Coordinates of C-alpha atoms in Angstrom, one line a residue:
M1 CA 0.0 0.0 0.0
N2 CA 1.4 3.4 -1.0
R3 CA 1.8 6.1 1.6
I4 CA 0.1 9.3 0.5
G5 CA 1.8 12.5 1.4
I6 CA 1.7 16.3 0.8
Y7 CA 4.4 18.9 0.3
Y8 CA 4.6 21.5 3.1
A9 CA 4.8 24.4 0.6
Y10 CA 1.2 23.9 -0.3
W11 CA 0.6 26.0 2.8
A12 CA 4.0 27.8 3.2
Q13 CA 4.9 30.9 1.1
D14 CA 8.6 30.8 1.8
W15 CA 11.0 27.8 1.6
M16 CA 13.0 28.1 4.8
V17 CA 10.3 27.9 7.4
D18 CA 9.7 25.9 10.6
M19 CA 8.5 22.5 9.4
Q20 CA 7.0 21.3 12.7
P21 CA 3.6 23.0 12.3
Y22 CA 3.0 21.2 9.0
V23 CA 3.6 17.9 10.7
D24 CA 0.4 18.4 12.8
R25 CA -1.5 19.9 9.9
A26 CA -0.8 16.9 7.6
A27 CA -1.5 14.4 10.3
D28 CA -4.7 16.0 11.3
L29 CA -5.9 15.8 7.7
G30 CA -5.1 12.1 7.5
F31 CA -2.0 12.0 5.4
D32 CA 0.6 9.3 5.8
Q33 CA 3.6 11.4 4.9
L34 CA 4.8 15.0 4.9
E35 CA 7.4 16.2 2.4
V36 CA 9.7 18.9 3.8
H37 CA 12.5 21.1 2.5
A38 CA 15.7 19.2 2.6
G39 CA 17.8 22.4 3.0
A40 CA 15.8 23.6 5.9
V41 CA 16.3 20.3 7.7
A42 CA 20.0 20.4 6.9
R43 CA 20.3 23.8 8.5
L44 CA 18.7 22.8 11.7
D45 CA 21.0 21.8 14.6
R46 CA 20.9 18.3 15.9
A47 CA 18.3 19.1 18.5
G48 CA 16.1 20.7 15.9
R49 CA 16.3 17.7 13.7
E50 CA 15.5 15.4 16.6
A51 CA 12.5 17.5 17.6
L52 CA 11.1 17.3 14.0
R53 CA 11.8 13.6 13.7
D54 CA 10.2 12.9 17.1
R55 CA 7.1 15.0 16.4
A56 CA 6.5 13.2 13.1
A57 CA 7.0 9.8 14.8
A58 CA 4.5 10.8 17.5
R59 CA 1.9 11.6 14.9
G60 CA 2.6 8.4 12.9
L61 CA 3.8 10.5 9.9
A62 CA 6.6 9.5 7.6
L63 CA 8.9 12.2 6.3
S64 CA 10.5 12.7 2.9
Y65 CA 12.7 15.6 1.7
C66 CA 12.8 17.7 -1.4
I67 CA 15.1 20.5 -2.8
G68 CA 16.0 22.4 -5.9
L69 CA 19.7 23.3 -5.8
T70 CA 20.3 27.0 -6.2
R71 CA 23.0 28.3 -8.7
E72 CA 25.7 28.5 -6.1
Y73 CA 25.3 24.8 -5.5
D74 CA 25.0 23.7 -9.1
V75 CA 26.6 20.2 -9.3
A76 CA 26.5 20.4 -13.1
A77 CA 28.3 23.8 -13.3
A78 CA 31.4 24.3 -15.5
D79 CA 33.0 26.0 -12.6
A80 CA 34.7 23.4 -10.4
A81 CA 34.4 25.5 -7.3
V82 CA 30.6 25.7 -7.7
R83 CA 30.4 22.0 -8.2
A84 CA 32.5 21.4 -5.1
A85 CA 30.2 23.7 -3.1
G86 CA 27.2 21.8 -4.4
I87 CA 28.7 18.4 -3.6
A88 CA 29.5 19.6 0.0
W89 CA 25.9 20.9 0.3
L90 CA 24.4 17.6 -0.9
E91 CA 26.6 15.7 1.6
Q92 CA 25.4 18.0 4.4
I93 CA 21.8 17.2 3.4
I94 CA 22.5 13.5 3.2
R95 CA 24.0 13.5 6.6
A96 CA 21.1 15.4 8.0
V97 CA 18.6 13.1 6.5
G98 CA 20.6 10.2 7.7
E99 CA 20.2 11.6 11.3
M100 CA 16.5 11.7 10.7
G101 CA 16.5 8.0 9.9
G102 CA 17.1 8.1 6.2
G103 CA 14.5 8.2 3.4
S104 CA 14.0 10.0 0.1
V105 CA 15.7 13.2 -0.9
G106 CA 14.2 14.2 -4.3
G107 CA 14.1 17.2 -6.6
I108 CA 16.6 19.0 -8.8
I109 CA 19.6 17.6 -7.0
Y110 CA 21.5 17.2 -10.2
S111 CA 21.8 20.9 -11.3
A112 CA 20.4 24.3 -10.5
W113 CA 16.7 25.2 -10.2
P114 CA 15.2 27.1 -11.8
E115 CA 17.6 27.2 -14.7
Q116 CA 17.6 27.5 -18.5
M117 CA 20.2 26.2 -21.0
P118 CA 23.1 28.7 -21.0
A119 CA 23.4 31.0 -24.0
G120 CA 25.5 29.4 -26.7
M121 CA 25.1 25.8 -25.4
R122 CA 24.2 23.4 -28.2
D123 CA 25.1 20.1 -26.5
K124 CA 24.1 19.4 -22.9
R125 CA 26.1 16.3 -22.7
P126 CA 29.1 17.9 -21.0
A127 CA 26.8 19.3 -18.3
L128 CA 25.2 15.9 -17.9
E129 CA 28.6 14.3 -17.5
R130 CA 29.6 16.8 -14.8
S131 CA 26.3 16.2 -13.0
I132 CA 26.7 12.4 -13.2
A133 CA 30.2 12.7 -11.8
S134 CA 28.9 14.7 -8.9
L135 CA 26.2 12.3 -8.0
R136 CA 28.6 9.4 -8.2
Q137 CA 30.7 11.2 -5.6
V138 CA 27.9 11.6 -3.1
A139 CA 26.2 8.3 -3.8
P140 CA 28.4 6.2 -1.4
L141 CA 27.5 8.4 1.5
A142 CA 23.8 8.1 0.7
E143 CA 24.2 4.3 0.5
A144 CA 25.9 4.2 3.9
L145 CA 23.3 6.4 5.6
G146 CA 20.1 4.8 4.1
V147 CA 19.3 7.9 1.9
M148 CA 17.7 7.5 -1.5
L149 CA 18.5 10.3 -4.0
N150 CA 15.7 10.7 -6.5
V151 CA 16.4 12.9 -9.4
E152 CA 13.3 14.7 -10.5
V153 CA 12.2 15.0 -14.1
V154 CA 10.9 18.5 -14.7
N155 CA 9.6 20.5 -17.6
R156 CA 11.7 22.5 -20.0
F157 CA 10.6 25.8 -18.5
E158 CA 12.2 25.0 -15.1
Q159 CA 15.3 23.1 -16.1
Y160 CA 17.1 21.7 -19.2
L161 CA 19.0 18.6 -18.2
L162 CA 16.3 16.0 -17.4
N163 CA 12.9 16.7 -19.1
T164 CA 11.7 13.2 -19.8
S165 CA 11.5 9.9 -18.1
A166 CA 13.9 8.4 -20.8
E167 CA 16.5 11.1 -20.0
A168 CA 16.3 10.3 -16.3
I169 CA 16.5 6.6 -16.8
A170 CA 19.7 7.0 -18.8
Y171 CA 21.1 9.3 -16.2
V172 CA 20.4 7.0 -13.3
R173 CA 21.9 4.0 -15.2
E174 CA 25.1 6.0 -15.8
V175 CA 25.4 7.0 -12.1
D176 CA 24.9 3.3 -11.3
S177 CA 24.2 3.4 -7.6
P178 CA 21.5 1.6 -5.6
S179 CA 20.9 4.9 -3.8
V180 CA 20.1 6.9 -7.0
R181 CA 16.7 6.6 -8.6
L182 CA 14.3 8.9 -10.4
M183 CA 11.3 10.8 -9.5
L184 CA 8.3 11.6 -11.7
D185 CA 5.6 14.2 -11.3
T186 CA 2.3 14.2 -13.2
F187 CA 2.5 18.0 -13.6
H188 CA 5.8 17.8 -15.5
L189 CA 4.8 14.6 -17.3
N190 CA 1.8 16.3 -18.8
I191 CA 4.0 18.9 -20.4
E192 CA 6.8 16.8 -21.8
E193 CA 5.6 13.2 -22.4
D194 CA 3.5 11.8 -25.3
S195 CA 2.1 9.3 -22.8
I196 CA 2.1 9.7 -19.1
G197 CA 1.4 6.0 -18.5
A198 CA 4.2 4.9 -20.9
A199 CA 6.7 7.2 -19.2
I200 CA 5.9 5.7 -15.8
V201 CA 6.0 2.1 -17.1
A202 CA 9.4 2.8 -18.7
A203 CA 10.8 3.9 -15.4
G204 CA 9.8 0.6 -13.9
P205 CA 12.0 -0.4 -10.8
L206 CA 14.1 2.8 -11.2
L207 CA 11.1 4.9 -10.0
G208 CA 12.0 5.9 -6.5
H209 CA 9.4 8.6 -5.7
M210 CA 6.2 10.0 -7.2
H211 CA 4.7 13.4 -7.1
I212 CA 1.1 14.1 -8.2
G213 CA -0.9 17.2 -9.1
E214 CA -3.1 18.6 -11.7
T215 CA -2.0 20.3 -15.0
N216 CA -2.2 23.7 -13.4
R217 CA -0.8 22.6 -10.0
L218 CA -4.2 22.3 -8.3
P219 CA -4.6 19.4 -5.9
P220 CA -5.5 16.0 -7.5
G221 CA -9.1 15.8 -8.5
R222 CA -9.5 19.4 -9.6
G223 CA -8.3 19.0 -13.2
R224 CA -7.8 16.8 -16.2
I225 CA -4.8 14.5 -15.5
P226 CA -5.7 11.0 -16.7
W227 CA -5.7 9.5 -13.2
S228 CA -6.8 6.0 -14.3
E229 CA -3.8 5.9 -16.7
V230 CA -1.5 7.0 -13.9
V231 CA -2.8 4.4 -11.5
A232 CA -2.7 1.6 -14.1
A233 CA 0.9 2.4 -14.9
L234 CA 1.9 2.4 -11.2
R235 CA 0.2 -0.9 -10.7
Q236 CA 1.9 -2.4 -13.8
I237 CA 5.3 -1.7 -12.4
D238 CA 4.3 -2.7 -8.9
Y239 CA 5.3 0.7 -7.5
R240 CA 5.1 0.6 -3.7
G241 CA 6.8 3.9 -2.8
A242 CA 5.2 7.1 -1.6
I243 CA 2.9 9.2 -3.6
V244 CA 3.2 12.8 -2.6
M245 CA 0.9 15.6 -3.9
E246 CA 2.6 18.9 -4.6
P247 CA 0.0 21.5 -5.3
F248 CA 0.9 25.2 -5.5
V249 CA -2.0 27.6 -5.4
Q250 CA -1.0 30.8 -3.6
V251 CA 0.5 34.0 -5.0
G252 CA 3.4 35.6 -3.2
G253 CA 6.5 34.8 -1.2
E254 CA 9.5 32.8 -2.4
V255 CA 7.3 29.8 -3.3
G256 CA 4.9 31.8 -5.5
R257 CA 7.8 33.5 -7.2
D258 CA 9.8 30.4 -7.9
I259 CA 6.9 28.3 -8.9
R260 CA 5.5 31.2 -11.0
V261 CA 2.0 31.3 -9.4
Y262 CA 0.8 34.6 -10.8
R263 CA -2.8 34.4 -9.9
D264 CA -4.7 33.1 -6.8
L265 CA -5.8 29.5 -7.7
R266 CA -7.7 28.9 -4.5
A267 CA -10.9 30.4 -5.9
G268 CA -12.1 31.1 -2.3
R269 CA -11.6 27.5 -1.2
D270 CA -10.1 26.6 2.1
L271 CA -6.6 25.0 1.8
D272 CA -7.2 22.3 4.4
D273 CA -10.6 21.4 2.9
E274 CA -9.0 21.1 -0.5
A275 CA -6.2 18.9 0.8
R276 CA -8.6 16.6 2.6
A277 CA -10.7 16.2 -0.6
A278 CA -7.6 15.6 -2.7
L279 CA -6.5 12.9 -0.2
A280 CA -9.9 11.2 -0.4
F281 CA -9.8 11.4 -4.2
T282 CA -6.3 9.9 -4.4
R283 CA -7.2 7.1 -2.0
A284 CA -10.3 6.2 -4.0
A285 CA -8.2 6.3 -7.3
L286 CA -5.7 3.9 -5.8
A287 CA -8.3 1.5 -4.3

């Protein structure tokens, strides 16, 4: 049975916030898992991480972690000093998540986010090779600490290296570590793939984490994603990992800016009511 989770930034408008209040909010709504910002957890002291871990455990809530590396930590950068900083930051994150008991660290952990192809670049292979080398460097630490690194496939408007399931499959195979898998998201799949179901099936056992949301980033059940196709594909590959919804509906703050939410998508609806309804919809779809 898949754990169903929600990303804290559905409610938060800035990235680096106290994660503890969202533990109770997600648990009260009936979720099995809360996804939090990996960088925020890494910047807590040991006591802060223990408090977050213990609070989640007390509420019966699993935790997963997500981040998009900023430019100063781009592990695909041509500048070796920037890559070294990114590798050190990823290692700090891995150690922090290891202290939390391990689990999934997903997102754009293979380059910078948001980022476009640099001017004049015609071939992204050199950037991919630098990224692969960086992930190979941190993978042994992840293996030792029980951390799974899930590289997220995102659309062309947010990043340029991994836009399709096929690209991510090739990337993961080149890294060649049991602690590096890929992560798919229905929002991005809808933009880039000819078939959402086929993209999921192609990933097969390399699929380490799954994000869900509608075509306009509303919670599941409010749009036109072909959910029966998504569920059938997940069943076909016997996916047993977490399924985390990642809606973004609020204007303003760092989150609204980076996700490019330029209009209020709430339509007067209560955020908690919408999350509760989306959870019920997702559970029914998976039943």
